[in-house]
Short mmCIF file of C-alpha atoms in Angstrom, two decimals:
data_model
loop_
_atom_site.label_atom_id
_atom_site.label_comp_id
_atom_site.label_asym_id
_atom_site.label_seq_id
_atom_site.Cartn_x
_atom_site.Cartn_y
_atom_site.Cartn_z
CA UNK A 81 93.55 82.39 -23.11
CA UNK A 82 93.11 78.78 -22.52
CA UNK A 83 93.41 77.09 -18.76
CA UNK A 84 93.67 73.34 -18.29
CA UNK A 85 93.87 71.14 -14.94
CA UNK A 86 94.98 68.16 -15.76
CA UNK A 87 94.61 66.95 -11.81
CA UNK A 88 90.62 67.78 -11.60
CA UNK A 89 90.38 66.79 -15.47
CA UNK A 90 88.00 70.06 -15.94
CA UNK A 91 88.00 70.21 -19.90
CA UNK A 92 89.69 73.62 -21.15
CA UNK A 93 87.19 76.50 -22.21
CA UNK A 94 88.14 79.94 -23.77
CA UNK A 95 87.22 83.17 -22.42
CA UNK A 96 83.88 83.81 -23.78
CA UNK A 97 82.23 87.35 -25.25
CA UNK A 98 80.01 89.04 -22.84
CA UNK A 99 76.90 88.07 -25.48
CA UNK A 100 78.36 84.29 -25.22
CA UNK A 101 78.06 84.67 -21.38
CA UNK A 102 74.10 84.98 -21.08
CA UNK A 103 73.84 81.99 -23.10
CA UNK A 104 73.74 79.56 -19.67
CA UNK A 105 70.95 82.04 -17.91
CA UNK A 106 68.55 81.00 -21.39
CA UNK A 107 69.37 77.28 -20.87
CA UNK A 108 68.55 77.62 -17.35
CA UNK A 109 65.29 79.61 -17.80
CA UNK A 110 64.05 76.74 -20.61
CA UNK A 111 64.78 74.08 -17.88
CA UNK A 112 62.60 75.78 -15.54
CA UNK A 113 59.43 76.24 -18.16
CA UNK A 114 59.98 72.64 -18.96
CA UNK A 115 59.74 71.51 -15.51
CA UNK A 116 56.85 74.04 -14.59
CA UNK A 117 55.24 72.63 -18.01
CA UNK A 118 55.84 69.13 -16.62
CA UNK A 119 54.06 69.86 -12.92
CA UNK A 120 51.27 71.25 -14.69
CA UNK A 121 50.85 68.11 -16.59
CA UNK A 122 51.19 65.87 -13.76
CA UNK A 123 48.15 67.93 -11.87
CA UNK A 124 44.85 66.23 -12.21
CA UNK A 125 42.42 69.22 -12.27
CA UNK A 126 44.71 70.19 -15.61
CA UNK A 127 44.61 66.45 -16.72
CA UNK A 128 40.84 67.04 -16.52
CA UNK A 129 40.63 70.22 -18.01
CA UNK A 130 42.77 68.83 -21.27
CA UNK A 131 40.60 65.74 -21.25
CA UNK A 132 37.69 67.84 -22.02
CA UNK A 133 36.52 70.91 -24.15
CA UNK A 134 34.27 72.11 -21.13
CA UNK A 135 36.26 71.21 -18.24
CA UNK A 136 34.40 71.99 -15.19
CA UNK A 137 31.20 69.99 -16.55
CA UNK A 138 33.41 66.92 -16.82
CA UNK A 139 34.60 67.73 -13.55
CA UNK A 140 30.97 67.76 -11.92
CA UNK A 141 30.27 64.56 -13.65
CA UNK A 142 33.41 62.92 -12.46
CA UNK A 143 33.01 64.01 -8.64
CA UNK A 144 29.07 62.49 -9.02
CA UNK A 145 30.50 59.15 -9.63
CA UNK A 146 31.05 57.19 -5.50
CA UNK A 147 34.06 56.57 -4.09
CA UNK A 148 35.48 53.26 -3.10
CA UNK A 149 34.95 54.17 0.62
CA UNK A 150 31.55 55.79 -0.12
CA UNK A 151 30.13 52.91 -2.22
CA UNK A 152 31.60 50.44 0.60
CA UNK A 153 29.63 52.21 3.14
CA UNK A 154 26.66 52.46 1.25
CA UNK A 155 26.59 48.86 0.88
CA UNK A 156 27.08 48.17 4.42
CA UNK A 157 24.31 50.45 5.57
CA UNK A 158 21.72 50.28 2.74
CA UNK A 159 22.18 46.64 1.28
CA UNK A 160 23.74 44.31 3.83
CA UNK A 161 20.54 44.96 6.28
CA UNK A 162 17.66 43.72 3.35
CA UNK A 163 20.20 40.50 2.50
CA UNK A 164 20.17 39.99 6.32
CA UNK A 165 16.65 40.71 7.02
CA UNK A 166 15.34 38.46 3.88
CA UNK A 167 17.31 35.25 5.13
CA UNK A 168 16.69 35.68 8.89
CA UNK A 169 13.26 36.01 8.06
CA UNK A 170 13.49 33.09 5.79
CA UNK A 171 14.91 30.99 8.11
CA UNK A 172 12.28 31.72 10.65
CA UNK A 173 9.41 31.04 8.27
CA UNK A 174 10.96 27.39 7.48
CA UNK A 175 11.73 26.98 11.02
CA UNK A 176 7.81 27.63 12.06
CA UNK A 177 6.89 25.02 9.08
CA UNK A 178 8.80 22.53 10.11
CA UNK A 179 8.38 22.39 13.62
CA UNK A 180 4.29 22.44 13.36
CA UNK A 181 4.85 19.29 10.37
CA UNK A 182 7.02 16.74 9.71
CA UNK A 183 8.44 18.03 6.01
CA UNK A 184 11.99 18.56 7.09
CA UNK A 185 14.75 16.20 8.97
CA UNK A 186 15.00 16.42 12.37
CA UNK A 187 18.19 17.64 12.62
CA UNK A 188 17.65 20.61 9.75
CA UNK A 189 14.81 21.53 11.98
CA UNK A 190 16.84 21.80 15.10
CA UNK A 191 19.16 24.00 13.15
CA UNK A 192 16.74 26.79 11.82
CA UNK A 193 15.49 26.59 15.58
CA UNK A 194 18.13 27.49 16.84
CA UNK A 195 20.03 29.36 14.52
CA UNK A 196 17.42 31.82 12.93
CA UNK A 197 16.98 33.73 16.46
CA UNK A 198 20.88 33.77 16.34
CA UNK A 199 20.61 35.53 13.09
CA UNK A 200 18.16 37.82 13.54
CA UNK A 201 19.40 39.00 16.38
CA UNK A 202 22.74 39.55 15.05
CA UNK A 203 21.27 41.56 11.85
CA UNK A 204 18.82 43.75 14.13
CA UNK A 205 21.43 44.80 17.07
CA UNK A 206 23.97 45.62 13.95
CA UNK A 207 21.10 47.24 12.30
CA UNK A 208 19.90 49.61 15.01
CA UNK A 209 23.54 49.88 16.49
CA UNK A 210 24.66 51.62 12.97
CA UNK A 211 21.48 53.46 13.00
CA UNK A 212 21.64 54.79 16.77
CA UNK A 213 24.90 55.99 16.30
CA UNK A 214 24.46 57.71 12.98
CA UNK A 215 21.70 59.64 15.02
CA UNK A 216 23.74 59.98 18.37
CA UNK A 217 26.48 61.67 15.79
CA UNK A 218 23.87 63.74 13.45
CA UNK A 219 25.89 61.93 10.41
CA UNK A 220 26.43 58.99 8.28
CA UNK A 221 29.31 56.93 9.96
CA UNK A 222 31.47 57.08 7.37
CA UNK A 223 31.62 60.81 7.37
CA UNK A 224 33.06 60.61 10.69
CA UNK A 225 32.88 60.90 14.02
CA UNK A 226 33.32 64.69 14.32
CA UNK A 227 30.12 66.14 13.53
CA UNK A 228 27.54 68.18 16.35
CA UNK A 229 23.99 68.76 16.60
CA UNK A 230 23.02 64.93 16.70
CA UNK A 231 19.64 63.63 17.58
CA UNK A 232 20.11 62.00 21.18
CA UNK A 233 16.86 60.78 22.17
CA UNK A 234 16.63 58.86 18.82
CA UNK A 235 19.89 57.94 19.09
CA UNK A 236 19.49 56.28 22.73
CA UNK A 237 16.49 54.91 22.05
CA UNK A 238 17.78 52.92 19.06
CA UNK A 239 20.44 51.74 21.16
CA UNK A 240 18.61 50.88 23.82
CA UNK A 241 17.47 47.40 21.41
CA UNK A 242 21.09 46.87 21.19
CA UNK A 243 21.71 47.07 25.15
CA UNK A 244 18.47 44.42 25.43
CA UNK A 245 17.41 41.99 22.60
CA UNK A 246 21.08 40.32 22.54
CA UNK A 247 19.83 38.76 26.08
CA UNK A 248 16.28 38.04 25.59
CA UNK A 249 14.83 34.64 24.80
CA UNK A 250 12.82 33.91 20.89
CA UNK A 251 9.27 34.38 23.08
CA UNK A 252 10.26 37.59 24.64
CA UNK A 253 11.99 39.47 22.13
CA UNK A 254 8.85 41.25 20.43
CA UNK A 255 8.12 42.17 23.44
CA UNK A 256 11.17 43.50 24.99
CA UNK A 257 11.55 45.42 22.08
CA UNK A 258 8.77 47.70 23.40
CA UNK A 259 11.46 49.80 25.34
CA UNK A 260 13.13 50.90 22.23
CA UNK A 261 10.27 51.08 19.86
CA UNK A 262 8.29 53.08 22.83
CA UNK A 263 10.99 55.73 23.47
CA UNK A 264 11.39 55.94 19.61
CA UNK A 265 7.67 56.60 19.03
CA UNK A 266 8.01 59.16 21.65
CA UNK A 267 10.57 61.14 19.67
CA UNK A 268 8.85 60.50 16.47
CA UNK A 269 5.77 62.04 17.86
CA UNK A 270 6.90 65.46 19.48
CA UNK A 271 9.63 65.56 16.91
CA UNK A 272 7.80 68.21 14.63
CA UNK A 273 7.71 70.31 17.63
CA UNK A 274 11.46 70.96 17.21
CA UNK A 275 11.87 73.64 14.43
CA UNK A 276 15.44 74.66 15.05
CA UNK A 277 18.49 72.63 14.81
CA UNK A 278 20.38 71.54 17.93
CA UNK A 279 24.18 72.00 18.25
CA UNK A 280 24.83 69.29 20.79
CA UNK A 281 23.77 66.45 22.70
CA UNK A 282 22.43 68.35 25.59
CA UNK A 283 20.46 70.93 23.35
CA UNK A 284 18.90 67.97 22.06
CA UNK A 285 17.56 66.24 24.94
CA UNK A 286 16.61 69.49 26.50
CA UNK A 287 14.86 70.25 23.48
CA UNK A 288 12.98 66.70 23.42
CA UNK A 289 12.26 67.28 27.56
CA UNK A 290 10.62 70.45 26.33
CA UNK A 291 8.30 69.07 23.71
CA UNK A 292 8.06 65.86 25.77
CA UNK A 293 6.28 68.42 28.21
CA UNK A 294 4.08 69.95 25.89
CA UNK A 295 2.84 66.50 24.38
CA UNK A 296 2.47 65.50 27.57
CA UNK A 297 -0.08 68.27 28.76
CA UNK A 298 -1.48 68.16 25.38
CA UNK A 299 -2.14 64.60 25.08
CA UNK A 300 -3.47 63.84 28.63
CA UNK A 301 -5.81 66.46 28.60
CA UNK A 302 -9.62 66.51 27.77
CA UNK A 303 -9.10 68.42 24.39
CA UNK A 304 -5.84 65.71 24.07
CA UNK A 305 -7.95 63.24 24.16
CA UNK A 306 -10.78 64.81 21.92
CA UNK A 307 -7.97 65.25 19.10
CA UNK A 308 -7.43 61.56 19.49
CA UNK A 309 -10.69 60.44 18.89
CA UNK A 310 -10.80 63.18 15.67
CA UNK A 311 -7.46 61.70 14.60
CA UNK A 312 -10.09 58.50 13.64
CA UNK A 313 -12.35 60.33 11.83
CA UNK A 314 -9.85 62.99 9.94
CA UNK A 315 -6.41 60.92 10.12
CA UNK A 316 -4.79 64.46 8.42
CA UNK A 317 -5.45 66.46 11.74
CA UNK A 318 -2.94 64.22 13.39
CA UNK A 319 -0.24 66.07 14.85
CA UNK A 320 1.13 63.08 16.98
CA UNK A 321 -0.77 62.98 19.69
CA UNK A 322 -2.19 59.10 18.74
CA UNK A 323 1.51 58.43 18.22
CA UNK A 324 2.74 59.77 21.43
CA UNK A 325 -0.54 58.13 23.70
CA UNK A 326 -0.07 54.71 22.64
CA UNK A 327 3.87 54.63 22.43
CA UNK A 328 3.36 54.57 26.13
CA UNK A 329 1.56 51.05 26.34
CA UNK A 330 4.66 50.20 24.10
CA UNK A 331 6.73 51.24 27.00
CA UNK A 332 5.15 50.12 29.71
CA UNK A 333 4.09 46.84 28.15
CA UNK A 334 7.93 45.78 27.99
CA UNK A 335 8.94 47.16 31.44
CA UNK A 336 6.27 44.65 32.57
CA UNK A 337 6.98 41.97 30.71
CA UNK A 338 10.67 41.87 32.42
CA UNK A 339 9.10 41.17 35.34
CA UNK A 340 7.39 37.92 33.83
CA UNK A 341 9.94 36.64 31.49
CA UNK A 342 9.36 33.42 29.89
CA UNK A 343 5.86 33.00 31.68
CA UNK A 344 4.05 34.82 29.12
CA UNK A 345 0.59 32.62 29.83
CA UNK A 346 0.41 33.99 33.26
CA UNK A 347 -2.19 36.61 34.82
CA UNK A 348 1.28 39.38 34.76
CA UNK A 349 2.00 37.94 31.56
CA UNK A 350 -1.38 38.58 29.56
CA UNK A 351 -1.54 41.97 31.22
CA UNK A 352 1.84 42.40 29.66
CA UNK A 353 0.75 41.33 26.28
CA UNK A 354 -2.20 43.56 26.19
CA UNK A 355 -0.27 46.77 27.06
CA UNK A 356 2.70 45.51 24.57
CA UNK A 357 0.16 44.67 21.92
CA UNK A 358 -2.40 47.17 22.43
CA UNK A 359 0.16 49.97 22.25
CA UNK A 360 1.75 48.39 19.40
CA UNK A 361 -1.19 48.26 17.07
CA UNK A 362 -2.01 52.11 18.10
CA UNK A 363 1.29 53.24 17.29
CA UNK A 364 0.88 51.27 13.69
CA UNK A 365 -2.22 53.04 13.18
CA UNK A 366 -0.53 56.14 14.27
CA UNK A 367 2.41 55.02 11.83
CA UNK A 368 0.14 53.96 9.14
CA UNK A 369 -1.16 57.93 9.07
CA UNK A 370 2.06 58.92 9.49
CA UNK A 371 3.43 61.27 6.19
CA UNK A 372 6.72 59.18 6.03
CA UNK A 373 6.69 56.13 3.85
CA UNK A 374 9.03 53.94 6.41
CA UNK A 375 6.62 53.99 8.69
CA UNK A 376 3.51 53.41 6.65
CA UNK A 377 5.32 50.23 5.64
CA UNK A 378 6.53 49.05 8.77
CA UNK A 379 2.71 49.74 10.25
CA UNK A 380 1.62 46.70 7.93
CA UNK A 381 4.04 44.46 9.08
CA UNK A 382 4.00 45.01 12.86
CA UNK A 383 0.07 44.28 12.49
CA UNK A 384 0.87 41.02 11.70
CA UNK A 385 4.02 40.48 14.32
CA UNK A 386 1.18 42.01 16.71
CA UNK A 387 -1.53 39.18 16.13
CA UNK A 388 1.16 36.67 16.03
CA UNK A 389 2.32 37.79 19.65
CA UNK A 390 -1.03 38.48 21.26
CA UNK A 391 -2.04 34.91 20.05
CA UNK A 392 0.40 32.92 21.41
CA UNK A 393 -0.42 34.25 25.20
CA UNK A 394 -3.38 31.77 24.80
CA UNK A 395 -1.10 28.61 23.82
CA UNK A 396 1.15 26.51 25.75
CA UNK A 397 4.90 26.76 25.52
CA UNK A 398 5.53 25.04 22.25
CA UNK A 399 3.09 26.40 20.28
CA UNK A 400 4.10 29.61 21.39
CA UNK A 401 7.97 29.19 19.95
CA UNK A 402 6.30 28.14 16.95
CA UNK A 403 4.12 31.39 16.76
CA UNK A 404 7.03 33.41 17.48
CA UNK A 405 9.06 32.12 14.64
CA UNK A 406 6.32 33.08 12.17
CA UNK A 407 5.85 36.22 14.22
CA UNK A 408 10.01 37.61 14.13
CA UNK A 409 9.88 36.46 10.53
CA UNK A 410 7.48 39.69 10.06
CA UNK A 411 8.90 41.21 12.64
CA UNK A 412 12.43 41.09 10.66
CA UNK A 413 10.74 43.31 8.20
CA UNK A 414 8.83 45.35 10.01
CA UNK A 415 12.12 46.43 11.90
CA UNK A 416 13.94 46.71 8.55
CA UNK A 417 11.00 50.10 7.39
CA UNK A 418 11.31 50.76 11.11
CA UNK A 419 14.47 51.76 11.17
CA UNK A 420 14.89 52.94 8.09
CA UNK A 421 13.33 56.04 9.34
CA UNK A 422 16.67 57.01 11.25
CA UNK A 423 18.37 56.18 7.78
CA UNK A 424 16.03 59.09 5.80
CA UNK A 425 16.44 61.50 8.96
CA UNK A 426 20.16 61.83 7.99
CA UNK A 427 19.71 61.59 4.45
CA UNK A 428 17.49 64.77 4.83
CA UNK A 429 13.93 62.61 2.66
CA UNK A 430 12.13 62.25 6.60
CA UNK A 431 8.79 63.55 6.00
CA UNK A 432 7.18 64.73 9.34
CA UNK A 433 3.65 65.84 10.46
CA UNK A 434 2.62 69.05 8.46
CA UNK A 435 4.67 67.93 5.45
CA UNK A 436 7.79 68.89 6.88
CA UNK A 437 10.97 67.36 5.49
CA UNK A 438 13.60 67.30 8.47
CA UNK A 439 16.63 68.07 6.71
CA UNK A 440 19.76 66.51 6.90
CA UNK A 441 22.57 67.13 10.00
CA UNK A 442 24.09 69.83 7.80
CA UNK A 443 20.88 71.89 7.15
CA UNK A 444 18.87 73.49 10.27
CA UNK A 445 15.54 71.99 10.52
CA UNK A 446 13.00 73.49 8.35
CA UNK A 447 9.77 75.40 10.68
CA UNK A 448 6.47 74.09 10.22
CA UNK A 449 4.93 74.49 7.55
CA UNK A 450 1.99 76.67 6.64
#
């Protein structure tokens, strides 16, 4: 029997046998299989396995390759500060030499004098802000802002630099930075007493204030003084008490320096400089015997900074300006390593007293080594 519809132009077909009626189902199944195969071949995991006889091993190797976002963030976090600090320090060095001699034209000398400070502030404020935010959020910034358990005290201490230094004149930068460094040294001195990972800012502050009370009692006591004096003979016995003591010189000297302002050669200016630099030198010694390599390196540069800064208290303004340039040339290198302790803490490579390695934010802090 034949059926034909000229209006719809549907081709005629013959009545088919029961066996022939199953053929469309077979074609449909083949199409479904082909679609499924095509979908599987489009899957990156399948492609990865097919491209290697040991697909899982090759996948691991590919996963190790840095992603574009991570590579860009790594450049900003690690390489850019190095370039910035090196450039700023070179400008300060040439500015100091140019102002103390006549080797460069006056126009170039004036340019270096003004813009070396601008670049130093820009580099330092950017680096302190970046590392301070990482400390507050307890993780690398490019991993997101949804992490808990940040180091609140450390972050606030770093960001104190950001809040103060942009408004500070050249001659007072090192002195004013003592507020940030003093608070940071207190936190690093007492960090080993916190043996569990705080889960939020509030817990971190409570844990740090508890450790602060303990360090205060242990440091400012007869036995504490004996411990600190003993550290001079045997540095391996240091447990942060020397750093905690001298951090107060950094902090109080910087606070007094604010009231002194540009009058660095006045009586109060000399006292502020003595406290700041005395505390700085003491902290430098404490950093030099500290287990973390970044602290050791910063201590070496900071000793030179303190020498220049203390000397300028006994000079006129013109010479103080020249010495400040040389001081900041060293200070930039010192700051790089000093702020790098925050990076090491987030990366899980920071070494604390007693050979304690502070784990990254996603891991619990290890208990004190025996």
